[in-house]
Coordinates of C-alpha atoms and ligand atoms in Angstrom, one line a residue:
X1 CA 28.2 42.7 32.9
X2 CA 28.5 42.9 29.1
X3 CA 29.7 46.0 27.6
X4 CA 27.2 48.2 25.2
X5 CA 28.3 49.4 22.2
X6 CA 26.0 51.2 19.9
X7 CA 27.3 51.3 16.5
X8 CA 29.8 53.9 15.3
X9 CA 29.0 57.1 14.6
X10 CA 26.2 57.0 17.3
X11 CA 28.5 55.6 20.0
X12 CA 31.6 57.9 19.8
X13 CA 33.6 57.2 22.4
X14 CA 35.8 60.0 22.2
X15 CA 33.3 62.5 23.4
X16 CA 33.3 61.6 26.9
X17 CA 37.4 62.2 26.7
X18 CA 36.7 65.4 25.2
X19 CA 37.3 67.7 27.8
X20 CA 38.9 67.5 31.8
X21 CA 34.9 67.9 33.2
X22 CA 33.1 65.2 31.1
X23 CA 36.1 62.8 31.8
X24 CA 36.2 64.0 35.3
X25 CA 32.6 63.2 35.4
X26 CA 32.9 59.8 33.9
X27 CA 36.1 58.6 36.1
X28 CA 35.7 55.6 37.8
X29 CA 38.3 54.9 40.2
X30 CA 40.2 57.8 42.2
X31 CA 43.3 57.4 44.7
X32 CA 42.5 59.8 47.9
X33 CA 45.1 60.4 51.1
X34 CA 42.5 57.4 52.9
X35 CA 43.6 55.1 50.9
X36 CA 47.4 55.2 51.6
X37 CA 49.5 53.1 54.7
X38 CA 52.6 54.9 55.4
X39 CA 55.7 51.6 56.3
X40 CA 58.0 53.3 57.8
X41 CA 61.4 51.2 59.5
X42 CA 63.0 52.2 62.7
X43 CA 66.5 51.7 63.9
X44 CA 68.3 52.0 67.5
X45 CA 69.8 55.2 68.9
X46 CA 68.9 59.2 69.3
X47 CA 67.7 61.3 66.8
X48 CA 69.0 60.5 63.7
X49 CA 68.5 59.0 60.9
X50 CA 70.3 56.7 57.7
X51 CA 69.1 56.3 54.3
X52 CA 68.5 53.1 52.4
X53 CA 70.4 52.9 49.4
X54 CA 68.3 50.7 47.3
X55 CA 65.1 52.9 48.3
X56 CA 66.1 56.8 47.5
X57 CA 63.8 58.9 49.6
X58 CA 63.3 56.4 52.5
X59 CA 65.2 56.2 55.4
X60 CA 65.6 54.8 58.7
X61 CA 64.9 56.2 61.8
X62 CA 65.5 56.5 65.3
X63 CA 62.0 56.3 67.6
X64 CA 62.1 59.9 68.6
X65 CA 61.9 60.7 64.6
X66 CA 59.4 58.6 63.9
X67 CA 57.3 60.0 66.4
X68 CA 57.8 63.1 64.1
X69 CA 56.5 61.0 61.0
X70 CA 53.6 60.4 63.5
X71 CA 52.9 64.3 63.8
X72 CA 53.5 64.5 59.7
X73 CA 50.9 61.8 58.8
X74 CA 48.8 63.7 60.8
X75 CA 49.5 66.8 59.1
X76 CA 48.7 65.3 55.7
X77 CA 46.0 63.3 56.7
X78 CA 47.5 59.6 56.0
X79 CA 45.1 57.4 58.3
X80 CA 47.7 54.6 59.4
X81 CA 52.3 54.0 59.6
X82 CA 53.2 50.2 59.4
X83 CA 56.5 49.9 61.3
X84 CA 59.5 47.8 60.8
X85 CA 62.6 47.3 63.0
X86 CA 65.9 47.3 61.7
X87 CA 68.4 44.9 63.8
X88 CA 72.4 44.9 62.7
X89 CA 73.7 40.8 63.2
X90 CA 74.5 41.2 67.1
X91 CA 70.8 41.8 67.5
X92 CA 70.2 38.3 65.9
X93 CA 69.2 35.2 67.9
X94 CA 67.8 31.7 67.2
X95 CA 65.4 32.0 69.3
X96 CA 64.2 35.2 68.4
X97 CA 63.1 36.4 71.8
X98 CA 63.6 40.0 70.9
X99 CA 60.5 39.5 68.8
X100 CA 58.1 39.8 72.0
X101 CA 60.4 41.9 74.3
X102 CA 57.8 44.7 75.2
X103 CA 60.4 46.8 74.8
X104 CA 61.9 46.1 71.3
X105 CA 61.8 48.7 68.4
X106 CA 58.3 48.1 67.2
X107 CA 56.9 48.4 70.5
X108 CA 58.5 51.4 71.3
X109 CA 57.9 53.2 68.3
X110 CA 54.2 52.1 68.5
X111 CA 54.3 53.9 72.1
X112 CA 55.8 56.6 70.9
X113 CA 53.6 57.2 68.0
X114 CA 50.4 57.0 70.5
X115 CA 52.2 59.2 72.8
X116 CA 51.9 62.3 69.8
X117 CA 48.9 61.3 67.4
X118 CA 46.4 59.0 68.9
X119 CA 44.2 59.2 65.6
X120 CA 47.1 57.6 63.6
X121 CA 46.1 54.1 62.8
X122 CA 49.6 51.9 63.6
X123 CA 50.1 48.9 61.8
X124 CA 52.7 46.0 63.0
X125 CA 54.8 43.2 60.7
X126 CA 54.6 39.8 62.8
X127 CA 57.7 37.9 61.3
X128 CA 60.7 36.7 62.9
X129 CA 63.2 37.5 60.5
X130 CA 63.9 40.8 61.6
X131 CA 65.6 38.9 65.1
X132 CA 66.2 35.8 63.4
X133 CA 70.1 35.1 63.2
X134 CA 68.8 33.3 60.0
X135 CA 66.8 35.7 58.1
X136 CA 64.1 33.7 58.3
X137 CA 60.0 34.1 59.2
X138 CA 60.0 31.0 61.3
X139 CA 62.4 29.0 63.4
X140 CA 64.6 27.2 61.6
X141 CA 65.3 23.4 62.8
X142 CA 67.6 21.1 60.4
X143 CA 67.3 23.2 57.6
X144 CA 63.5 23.3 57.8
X145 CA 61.3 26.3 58.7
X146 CA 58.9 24.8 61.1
X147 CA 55.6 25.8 61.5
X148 CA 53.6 25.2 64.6
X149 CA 56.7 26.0 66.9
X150 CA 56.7 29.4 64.9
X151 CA 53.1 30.3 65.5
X152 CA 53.5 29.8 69.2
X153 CA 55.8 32.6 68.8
X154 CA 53.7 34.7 66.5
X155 CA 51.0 34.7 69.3
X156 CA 53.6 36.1 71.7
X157 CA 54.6 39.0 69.0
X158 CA 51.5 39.6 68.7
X159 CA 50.2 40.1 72.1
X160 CA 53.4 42.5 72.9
X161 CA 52.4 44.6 70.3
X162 CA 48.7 44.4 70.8
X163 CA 50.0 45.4 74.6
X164 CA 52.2 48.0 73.1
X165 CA 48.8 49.8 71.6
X166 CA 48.9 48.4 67.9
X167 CA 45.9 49.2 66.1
X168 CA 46.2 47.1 62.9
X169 CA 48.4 44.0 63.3
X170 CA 49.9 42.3 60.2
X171 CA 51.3 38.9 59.8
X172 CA 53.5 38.5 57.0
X173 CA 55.4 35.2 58.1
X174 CA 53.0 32.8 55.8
X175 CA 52.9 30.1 58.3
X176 CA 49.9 28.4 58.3
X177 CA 47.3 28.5 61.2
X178 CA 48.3 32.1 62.9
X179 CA 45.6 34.0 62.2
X180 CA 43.7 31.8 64.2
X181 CA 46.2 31.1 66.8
X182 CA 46.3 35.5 66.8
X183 CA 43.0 36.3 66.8
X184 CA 42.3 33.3 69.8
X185 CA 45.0 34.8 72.3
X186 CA 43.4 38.5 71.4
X187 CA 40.5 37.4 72.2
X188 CA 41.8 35.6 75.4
X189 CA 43.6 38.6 76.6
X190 CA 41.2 41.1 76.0
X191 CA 42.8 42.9 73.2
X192 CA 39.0 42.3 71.0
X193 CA 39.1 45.3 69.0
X194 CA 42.7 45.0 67.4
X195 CA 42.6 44.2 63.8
X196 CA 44.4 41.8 61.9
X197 CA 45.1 42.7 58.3
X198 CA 46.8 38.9 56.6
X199 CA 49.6 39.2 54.4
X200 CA 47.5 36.5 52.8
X201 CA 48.4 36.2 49.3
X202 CA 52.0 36.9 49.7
X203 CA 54.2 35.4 47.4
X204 CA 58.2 34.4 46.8
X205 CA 58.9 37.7 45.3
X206 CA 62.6 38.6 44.2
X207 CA 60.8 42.4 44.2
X208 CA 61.9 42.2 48.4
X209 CA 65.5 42.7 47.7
X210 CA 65.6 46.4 48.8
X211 CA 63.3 46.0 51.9
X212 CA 65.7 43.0 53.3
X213 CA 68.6 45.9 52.7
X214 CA 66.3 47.8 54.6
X215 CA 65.9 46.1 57.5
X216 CA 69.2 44.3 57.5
X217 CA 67.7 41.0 56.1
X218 CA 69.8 40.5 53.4
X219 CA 73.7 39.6 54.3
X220 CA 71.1 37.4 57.5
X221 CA 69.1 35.3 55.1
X222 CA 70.0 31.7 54.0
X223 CA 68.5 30.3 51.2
X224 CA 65.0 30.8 50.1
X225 CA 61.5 31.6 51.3
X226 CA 59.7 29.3 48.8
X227 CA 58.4 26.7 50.9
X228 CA 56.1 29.2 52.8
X229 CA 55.8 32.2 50.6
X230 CA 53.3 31.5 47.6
X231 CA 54.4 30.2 44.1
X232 CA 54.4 32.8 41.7
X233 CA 52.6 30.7 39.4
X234 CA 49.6 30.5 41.6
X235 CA 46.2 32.1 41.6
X236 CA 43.6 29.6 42.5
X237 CA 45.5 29.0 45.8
X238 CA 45.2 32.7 47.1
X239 CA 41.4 32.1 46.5
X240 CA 42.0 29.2 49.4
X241 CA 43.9 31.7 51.4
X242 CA 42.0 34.4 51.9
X243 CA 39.1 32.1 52.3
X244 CA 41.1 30.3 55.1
X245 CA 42.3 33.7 56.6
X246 CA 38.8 35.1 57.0
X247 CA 37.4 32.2 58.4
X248 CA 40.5 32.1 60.9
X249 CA 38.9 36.2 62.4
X250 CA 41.4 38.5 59.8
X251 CA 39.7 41.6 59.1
X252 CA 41.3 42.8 56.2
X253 CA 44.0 41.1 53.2
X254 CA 46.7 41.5 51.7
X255 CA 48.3 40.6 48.4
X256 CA 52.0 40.9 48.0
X257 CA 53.6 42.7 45.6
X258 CA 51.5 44.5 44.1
X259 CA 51.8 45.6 40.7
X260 CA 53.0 42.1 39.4
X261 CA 50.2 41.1 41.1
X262 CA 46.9 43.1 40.5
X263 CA 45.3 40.1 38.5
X264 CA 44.7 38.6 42.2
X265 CA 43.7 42.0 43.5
X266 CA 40.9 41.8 41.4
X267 CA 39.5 38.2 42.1
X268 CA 40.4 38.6 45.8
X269 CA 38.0 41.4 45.6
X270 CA 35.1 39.8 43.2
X271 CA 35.5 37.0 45.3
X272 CA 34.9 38.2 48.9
X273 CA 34.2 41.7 48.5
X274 CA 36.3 41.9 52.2
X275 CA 38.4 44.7 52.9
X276 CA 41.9 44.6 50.4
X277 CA 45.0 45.9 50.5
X278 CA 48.5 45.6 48.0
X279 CA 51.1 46.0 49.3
X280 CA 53.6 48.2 46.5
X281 CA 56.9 46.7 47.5
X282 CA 60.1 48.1 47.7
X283 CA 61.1 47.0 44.7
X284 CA 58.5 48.4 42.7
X285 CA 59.5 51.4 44.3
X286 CA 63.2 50.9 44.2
X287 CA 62.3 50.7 40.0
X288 CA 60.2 53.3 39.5
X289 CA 62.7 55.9 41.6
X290 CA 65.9 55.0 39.8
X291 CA 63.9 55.5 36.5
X292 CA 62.8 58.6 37.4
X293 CA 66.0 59.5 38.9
X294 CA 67.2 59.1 35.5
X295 CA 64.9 61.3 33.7
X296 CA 63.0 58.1 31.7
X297 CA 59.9 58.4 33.6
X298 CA 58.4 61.1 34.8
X299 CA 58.3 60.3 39.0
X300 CA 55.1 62.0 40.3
X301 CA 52.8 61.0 37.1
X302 CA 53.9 57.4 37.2
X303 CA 53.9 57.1 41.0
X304 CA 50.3 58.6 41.0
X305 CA 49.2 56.4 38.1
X306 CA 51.0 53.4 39.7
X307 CA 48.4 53.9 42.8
X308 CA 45.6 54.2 41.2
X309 CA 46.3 51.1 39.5
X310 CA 45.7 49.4 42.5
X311 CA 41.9 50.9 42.9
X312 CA 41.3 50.0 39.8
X313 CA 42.3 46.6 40.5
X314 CA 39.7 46.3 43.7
X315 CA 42.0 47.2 46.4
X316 CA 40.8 50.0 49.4
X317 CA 44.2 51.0 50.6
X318 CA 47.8 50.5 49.3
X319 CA 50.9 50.3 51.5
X320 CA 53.4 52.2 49.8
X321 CA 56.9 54.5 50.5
X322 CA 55.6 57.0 48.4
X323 CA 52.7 57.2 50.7
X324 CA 54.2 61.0 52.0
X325 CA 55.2 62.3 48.5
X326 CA 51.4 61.4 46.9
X327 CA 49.8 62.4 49.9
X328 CA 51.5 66.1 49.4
X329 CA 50.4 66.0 45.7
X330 CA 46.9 65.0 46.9
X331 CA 46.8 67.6 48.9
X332 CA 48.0 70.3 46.1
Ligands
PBG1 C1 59.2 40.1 56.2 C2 58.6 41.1 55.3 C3 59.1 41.4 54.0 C4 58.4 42.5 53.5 C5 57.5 42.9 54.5 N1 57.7 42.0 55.6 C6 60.2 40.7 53.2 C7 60.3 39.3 53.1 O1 59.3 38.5 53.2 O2 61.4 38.8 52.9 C8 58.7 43.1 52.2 C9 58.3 44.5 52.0 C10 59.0 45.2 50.8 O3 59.7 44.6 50.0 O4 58.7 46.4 50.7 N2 58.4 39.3 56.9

């Protein structure tokens, strides 16, 4: 579509900014409580909870508590939580088998979560690093992160938390062929109405740092991510991907980070016109908190103006920590 202009003075542009109506009137893009997903990371024990030091506002929680983030979501009307375990280095294993215990974090929080708010939407992460002694997505075998061994493992994640009552399952280990592998074994086991939203476009990101703090990722990990996460470099390629993952049965993708990334946002969206999702990552938050924190931003305008970014940008729904503190400003 090409822009019309009509010369100046009859095209003023300045008159539709005249006033808080007319520009109300002529907004295009707005960011509602609908669009947010709440990730939220859970941690053994009773009652209690820790912060994360990188992320100021976020915590982690035991399973009863986050039942209680189940009851707030409600309150505020955020339509979906995204849990993520955190596991000290005695939880850690090489073969990961924690991952599909039916009885590990996620699924219990899951559980727990149906058990007090039905309606809330809960969204998994499929990845091995959190049980991983490695830090790693996939198994690790002479140094090499192998791939199809790792998506017979996926499936099994998957399926526990399918089992568990998941709602919206999220793979976000970059290996290629799981969606497929998923989306075959849901089908296979009768689980034909959970949804797979693809980390699709997810990329080798230094903007993790604080979420591997988070989940205790970060003293585990050895090396690098690069040869599974994308190149950030690349464009064309998350084109391929999302075309791939589709095809494969996802219902929904993701690109990762976000704000570095919106560019691919946007062509995700003109391309496929599918469901979309960023993911703001916890070191765009981490960044935009300690700014605020030190008075150089202001916190609630540029946390608001960083989520509407992403609507701008094409995307339906953001996952994001601030998902509670813009959901309470949404909702006055
Ligand atoms: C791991 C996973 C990561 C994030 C979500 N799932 C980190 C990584 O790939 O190392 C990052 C989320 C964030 O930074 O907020 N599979």
């Amino acid at each position: 579509m090409k822009p019309t202009v009509a010369p100046f003075p009859a095209a003023r542009l300045r008159r539709m900014r005249q006033s808080p109506a007319l520009r109300a009137l002529a907004r295009q893009n707005t960011l509602t409580v609908d669009d947010l997903i709440w990730p939220v990371f859970v941690m053994d024990g009773k009652d209690d909870e820790t912060p994360v030091a990188s992320m100021p506002g976020v915590v982690r929680r035991t399973v009863d508590r986050v039942a209680k983030v189940a009851k707030e979501a409600q309150l505020l009307g955020i339509p979906a939580i995204c849990i993520f375990p955190y596991t000290g280095m005695a939880a850690r294993t090489e073969d990961c088998a924690m991952a599909w215990d039916p009885d590990n974090l996620t699924n219990q929080a899951i559980r727990a979560i149906k058990d007090v708010a039905p309606d809330i939407a809960v969204m998994t992460d499929i990845a091995l690093d959190p049980y991983n002694i490695n830090g790693h997505d996939g198994f690790v075998e002479n140094g090499e992160i192998v791939n199809d061994r790792t998506v017979a493992a996926l499936v099994k994640m998957a399926l526990a938390q399918a089992k568990a009552g998941a709602d919206i399952l999220g793979p976000s280990d970059m290996m290629d062929g799981r969606i497929g592998a998923i989306r075959t074994a849901l089908e296979a086991e009768g689980h034909q109405n959970v949804t797979i939203l693809s980390y699709t476009a997810k990329y080798a990101s230094s903007f993790y740092g604080p979420f591997r703090d988070a989940v205790g990722a970060s003293s585990a990990l050895t090396g690098d991510k690069n040869t599974y996460q994308m190149d950030p470099g690349n464009s064309d390629e998350a084109l391929r991907l999302v075309a791939r993952d589709l095809a494969e049965g996802a219902d929904m993708v993701m690109v990762k980070p976000g704000m570095p990334y919106l560019d691919i946002c946007r062509r995700v969206k003109d391309t496929f016109g599918v469901p979309t999702y960023a993911y703001q990552v916890s070191g765009e938050y981490a960044m935009l908190q300690a700014a605020a924190q030190n008075g150089w931003l202001d916190g609630d305008k540029v946390m608001m103006e960083s989520l509407l970014s992403f609507k701008r940008a094409g995307c339906d729904g953001i996952l994001t920590y601030f998902a509670p503190a813009a959901a309470k400003l949404l909702n006055g």
